CSV table of C-alpha atoms in Angstrom, one decimal:
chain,number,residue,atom,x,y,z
A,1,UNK,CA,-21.6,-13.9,-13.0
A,2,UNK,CA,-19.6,-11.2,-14.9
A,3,UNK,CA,-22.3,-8.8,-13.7
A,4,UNK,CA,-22.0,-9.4,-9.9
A,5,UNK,CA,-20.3,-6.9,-7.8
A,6,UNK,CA,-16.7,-7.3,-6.0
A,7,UNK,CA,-18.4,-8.1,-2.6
A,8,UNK,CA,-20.8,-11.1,-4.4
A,9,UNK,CA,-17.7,-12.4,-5.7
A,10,UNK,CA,-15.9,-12.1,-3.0
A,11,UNK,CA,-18.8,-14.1,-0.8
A,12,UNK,CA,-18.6,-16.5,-3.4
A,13,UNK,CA,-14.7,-17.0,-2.9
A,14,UNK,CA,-15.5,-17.4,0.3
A,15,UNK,CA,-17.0,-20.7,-0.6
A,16,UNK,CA,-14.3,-22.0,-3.4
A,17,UNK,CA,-15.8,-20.6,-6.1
A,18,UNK,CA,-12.9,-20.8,-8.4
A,19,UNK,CA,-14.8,-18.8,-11.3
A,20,UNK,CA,-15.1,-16.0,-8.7
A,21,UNK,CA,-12.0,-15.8,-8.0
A,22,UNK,CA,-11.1,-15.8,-11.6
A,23,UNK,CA,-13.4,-13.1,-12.1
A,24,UNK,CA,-11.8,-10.9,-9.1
A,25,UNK,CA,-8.5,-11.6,-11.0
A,26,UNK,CA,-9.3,-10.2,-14.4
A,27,UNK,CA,-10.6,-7.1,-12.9
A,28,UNK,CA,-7.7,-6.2,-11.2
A,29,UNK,CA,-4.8,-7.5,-12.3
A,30,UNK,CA,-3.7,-5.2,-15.0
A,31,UNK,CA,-4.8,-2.0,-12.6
A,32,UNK,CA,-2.2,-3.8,-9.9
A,33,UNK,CA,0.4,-4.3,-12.2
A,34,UNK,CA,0.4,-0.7,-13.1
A,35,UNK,CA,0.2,0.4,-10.0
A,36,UNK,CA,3.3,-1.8,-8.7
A,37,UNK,CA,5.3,-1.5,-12.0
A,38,UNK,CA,4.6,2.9,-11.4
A,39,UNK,CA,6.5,2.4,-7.8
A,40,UNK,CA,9.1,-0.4,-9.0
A,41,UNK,CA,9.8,0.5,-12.3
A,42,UNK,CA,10.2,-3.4,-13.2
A,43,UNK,CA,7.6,-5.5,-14.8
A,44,UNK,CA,8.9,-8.9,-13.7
A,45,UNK,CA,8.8,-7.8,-10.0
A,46,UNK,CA,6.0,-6.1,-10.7
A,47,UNK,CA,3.8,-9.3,-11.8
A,48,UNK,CA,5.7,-11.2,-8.7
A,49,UNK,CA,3.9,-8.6,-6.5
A,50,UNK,CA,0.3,-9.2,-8.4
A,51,UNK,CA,0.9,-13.1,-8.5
A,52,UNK,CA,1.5,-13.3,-4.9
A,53,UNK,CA,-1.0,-11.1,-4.1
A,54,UNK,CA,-3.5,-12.8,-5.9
A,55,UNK,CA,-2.0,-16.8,-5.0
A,56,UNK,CA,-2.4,-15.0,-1.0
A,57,UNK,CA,-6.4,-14.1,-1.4
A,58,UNK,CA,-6.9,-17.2,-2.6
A,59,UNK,CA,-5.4,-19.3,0.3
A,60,UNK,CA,-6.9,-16.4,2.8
A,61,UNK,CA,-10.3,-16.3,1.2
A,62,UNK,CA,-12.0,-17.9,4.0
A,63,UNK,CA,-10.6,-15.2,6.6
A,64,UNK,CA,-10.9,-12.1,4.5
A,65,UNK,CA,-13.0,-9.4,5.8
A,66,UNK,CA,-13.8,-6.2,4.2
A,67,UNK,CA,-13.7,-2.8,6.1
A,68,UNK,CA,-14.4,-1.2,2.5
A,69,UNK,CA,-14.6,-2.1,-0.8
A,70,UNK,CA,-13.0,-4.8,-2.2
A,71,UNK,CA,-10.5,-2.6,-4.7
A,72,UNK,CA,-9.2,-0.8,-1.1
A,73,UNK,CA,-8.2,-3.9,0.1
A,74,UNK,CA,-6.4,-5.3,-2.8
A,75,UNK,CA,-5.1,-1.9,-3.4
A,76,UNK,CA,-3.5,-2.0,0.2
A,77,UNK,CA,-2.0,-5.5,0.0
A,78,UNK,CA,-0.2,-4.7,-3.3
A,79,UNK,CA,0.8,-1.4,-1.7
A,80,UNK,CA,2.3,-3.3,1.3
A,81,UNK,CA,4.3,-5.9,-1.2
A,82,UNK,CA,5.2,-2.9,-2.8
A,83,UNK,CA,7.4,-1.5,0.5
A,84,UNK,CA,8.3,-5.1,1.1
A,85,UNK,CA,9.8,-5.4,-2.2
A,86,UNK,CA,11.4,-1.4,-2.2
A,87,UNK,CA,13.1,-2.9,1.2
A,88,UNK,CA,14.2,-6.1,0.1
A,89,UNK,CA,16.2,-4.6,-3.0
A,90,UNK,CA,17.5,-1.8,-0.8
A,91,UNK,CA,18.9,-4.9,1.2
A,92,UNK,CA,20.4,-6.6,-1.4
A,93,UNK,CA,21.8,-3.7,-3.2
A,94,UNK,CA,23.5,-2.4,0.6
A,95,UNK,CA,25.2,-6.4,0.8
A,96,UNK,CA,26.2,-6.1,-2.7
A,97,UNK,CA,27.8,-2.7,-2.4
A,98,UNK,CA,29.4,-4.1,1.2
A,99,UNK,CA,30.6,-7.2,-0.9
A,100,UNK,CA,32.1,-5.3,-4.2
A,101,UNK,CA,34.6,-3.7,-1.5
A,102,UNK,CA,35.4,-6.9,-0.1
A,103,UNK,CA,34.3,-5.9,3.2
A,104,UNK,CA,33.1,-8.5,5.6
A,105,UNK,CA,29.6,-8.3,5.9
A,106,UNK,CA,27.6,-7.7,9.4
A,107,UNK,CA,24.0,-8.4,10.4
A,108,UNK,CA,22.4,-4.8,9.4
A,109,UNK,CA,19.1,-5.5,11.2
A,110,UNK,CA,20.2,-3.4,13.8
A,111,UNK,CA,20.5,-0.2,11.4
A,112,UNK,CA,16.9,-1.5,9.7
A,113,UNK,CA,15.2,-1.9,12.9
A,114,UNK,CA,16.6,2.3,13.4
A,115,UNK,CA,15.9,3.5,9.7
A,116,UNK,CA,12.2,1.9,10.2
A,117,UNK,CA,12.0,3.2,13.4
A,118,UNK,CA,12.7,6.8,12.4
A,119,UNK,CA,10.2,6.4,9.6
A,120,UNK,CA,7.4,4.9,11.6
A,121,UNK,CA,8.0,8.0,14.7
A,122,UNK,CA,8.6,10.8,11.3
A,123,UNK,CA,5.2,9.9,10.3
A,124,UNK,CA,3.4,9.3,13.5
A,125,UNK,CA,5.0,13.1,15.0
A,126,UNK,CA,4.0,14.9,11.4
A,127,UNK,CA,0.7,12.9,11.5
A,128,UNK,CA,0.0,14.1,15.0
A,129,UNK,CA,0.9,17.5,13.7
A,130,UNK,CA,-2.3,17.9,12.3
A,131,UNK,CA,-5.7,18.7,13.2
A,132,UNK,CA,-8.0,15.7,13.9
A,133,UNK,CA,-10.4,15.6,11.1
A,134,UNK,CA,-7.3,16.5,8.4
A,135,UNK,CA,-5.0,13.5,9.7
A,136,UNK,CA,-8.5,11.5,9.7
A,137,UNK,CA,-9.3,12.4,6.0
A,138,UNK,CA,-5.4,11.8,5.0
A,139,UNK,CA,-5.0,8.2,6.5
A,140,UNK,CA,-8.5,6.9,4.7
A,141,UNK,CA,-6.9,8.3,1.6
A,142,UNK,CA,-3.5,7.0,1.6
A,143,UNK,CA,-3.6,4.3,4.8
A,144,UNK,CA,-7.5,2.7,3.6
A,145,UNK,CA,-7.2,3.7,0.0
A,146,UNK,CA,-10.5,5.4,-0.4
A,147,UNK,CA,-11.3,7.9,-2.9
A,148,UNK,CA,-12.3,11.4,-2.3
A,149,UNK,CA,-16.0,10.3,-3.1
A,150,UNK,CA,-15.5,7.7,-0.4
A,151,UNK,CA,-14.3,9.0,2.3
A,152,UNK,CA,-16.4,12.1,1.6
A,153,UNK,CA,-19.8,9.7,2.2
A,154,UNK,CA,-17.8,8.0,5.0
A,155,UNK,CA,-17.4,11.2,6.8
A,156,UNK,CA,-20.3,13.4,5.5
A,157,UNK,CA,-18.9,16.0,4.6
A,158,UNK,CA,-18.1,17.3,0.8
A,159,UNK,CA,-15.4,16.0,-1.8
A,160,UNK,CA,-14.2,19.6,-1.9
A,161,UNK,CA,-13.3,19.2,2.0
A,162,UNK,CA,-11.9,16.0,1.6
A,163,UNK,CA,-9.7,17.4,-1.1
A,164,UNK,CA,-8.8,20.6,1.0
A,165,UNK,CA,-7.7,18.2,3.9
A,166,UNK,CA,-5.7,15.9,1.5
A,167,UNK,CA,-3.8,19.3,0.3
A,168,UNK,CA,-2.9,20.6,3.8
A,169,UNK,CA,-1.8,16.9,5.0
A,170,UNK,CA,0.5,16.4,1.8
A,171,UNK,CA,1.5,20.1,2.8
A,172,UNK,CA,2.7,20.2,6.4
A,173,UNK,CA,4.2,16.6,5.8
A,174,UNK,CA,6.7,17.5,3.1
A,175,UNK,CA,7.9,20.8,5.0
A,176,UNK,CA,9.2,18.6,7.3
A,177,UNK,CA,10.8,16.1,5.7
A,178,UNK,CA,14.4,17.7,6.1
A,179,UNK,CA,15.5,15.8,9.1
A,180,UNK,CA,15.3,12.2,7.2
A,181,UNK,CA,17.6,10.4,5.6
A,182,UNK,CA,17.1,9.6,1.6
A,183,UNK,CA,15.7,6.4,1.6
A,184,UNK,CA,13.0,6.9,4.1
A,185,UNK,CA,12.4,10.5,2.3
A,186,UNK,CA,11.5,8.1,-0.9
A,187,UNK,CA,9.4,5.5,1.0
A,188,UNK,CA,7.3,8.9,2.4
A,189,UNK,CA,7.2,10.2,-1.0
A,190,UNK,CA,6.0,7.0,-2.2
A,191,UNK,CA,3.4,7.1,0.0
A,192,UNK,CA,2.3,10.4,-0.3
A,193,UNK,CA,1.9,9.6,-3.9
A,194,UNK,CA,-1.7,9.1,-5.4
């Protein structure tokens, strides 16, 4: 069973194979946990991330479908738990600097709903910015999680092309990033991050 591919094991998780899933886990796990721990700087939260990722394909394994490979798609959940978690501690840290001042504390979903708001239109105006096949190339790489090989077979056209795409994307989006405030600068830098 060791020798069967992601996708075999995944079919096989499909239909409770626990040993599949087992299998899944030791290929991943410590590549997650680097991954998480390089964004978080924490190894307990970044083991929470992998755990719950992991505990979350198992009790979704009979809906799971694949638009890639199998190491996109764990890739991208662990990335998404990754902003989950980079917001959560932003909250908490903002209500424990509110409650070290003894100020009363106020619902700040409002201000969240704004910050996230301005992210989600920064990146949607920079991403429009650029030329069709570029912002195409760009959100397979950091959106999908392909590699340049990938998306390079996806698209037919060569890695070099990819890679000149990826360049002027990673370009034209930090030359604008003046206008935003800090935090949302990190979560963009984060993201633009390979």
């Amino acid at each position: 069973m060791t020798y069967f591919t992601d996708e075999d094991l995944l079919a096989l998780l499909k239909n409770n194979d626990e040993r599949a899933f087992g299998l899944l886990y030791d290929r991943y796990w410590e590549r997650m946990i680097a991954k998480a721990y390089a964004a978080l700087g924490s190894t307990v939260d970044a083991e929470e991330i992998v755990q719950d990722t992991f505990v979350n394909l198992w009790k979704k394994r009979h809906s799971i479908e694949l638009k890639f490979s199998f190491k996109t798609y764990i890739s991208a959940v662990v990335k998404y738990e990754i902003y989950a978690k980079i917001a959560g501690l932003k909250k908490r840290k903002d209500q424990a600097n509110v409650e070290s001042d003894t100020i009363e504390l106020v619902d700040d979903s409002t201000q969240q709903w704004l910050e996230f708001d301005e992210l989600r239109t920064y990146i949607e105006t920079a991403m429009n910015s650029l030329p069709e096949k570029c912002r195409l190339v760009f959100s397979l790489s950091r959106f999908d999680e392909l590699s340049n090989e990938e998306i390079a077979k996806t698209l037919d056209i060569s890695k070099k092309t990819v890679e000149a795409h990826i360049t002027k994307a990673l370009k034209t989006l930090r030359d604008n990033m003046g206008n935003i405030n800090s935090y949302n600068a990190f979560l963009i830098l984060f993201l633009l991050k390979k």
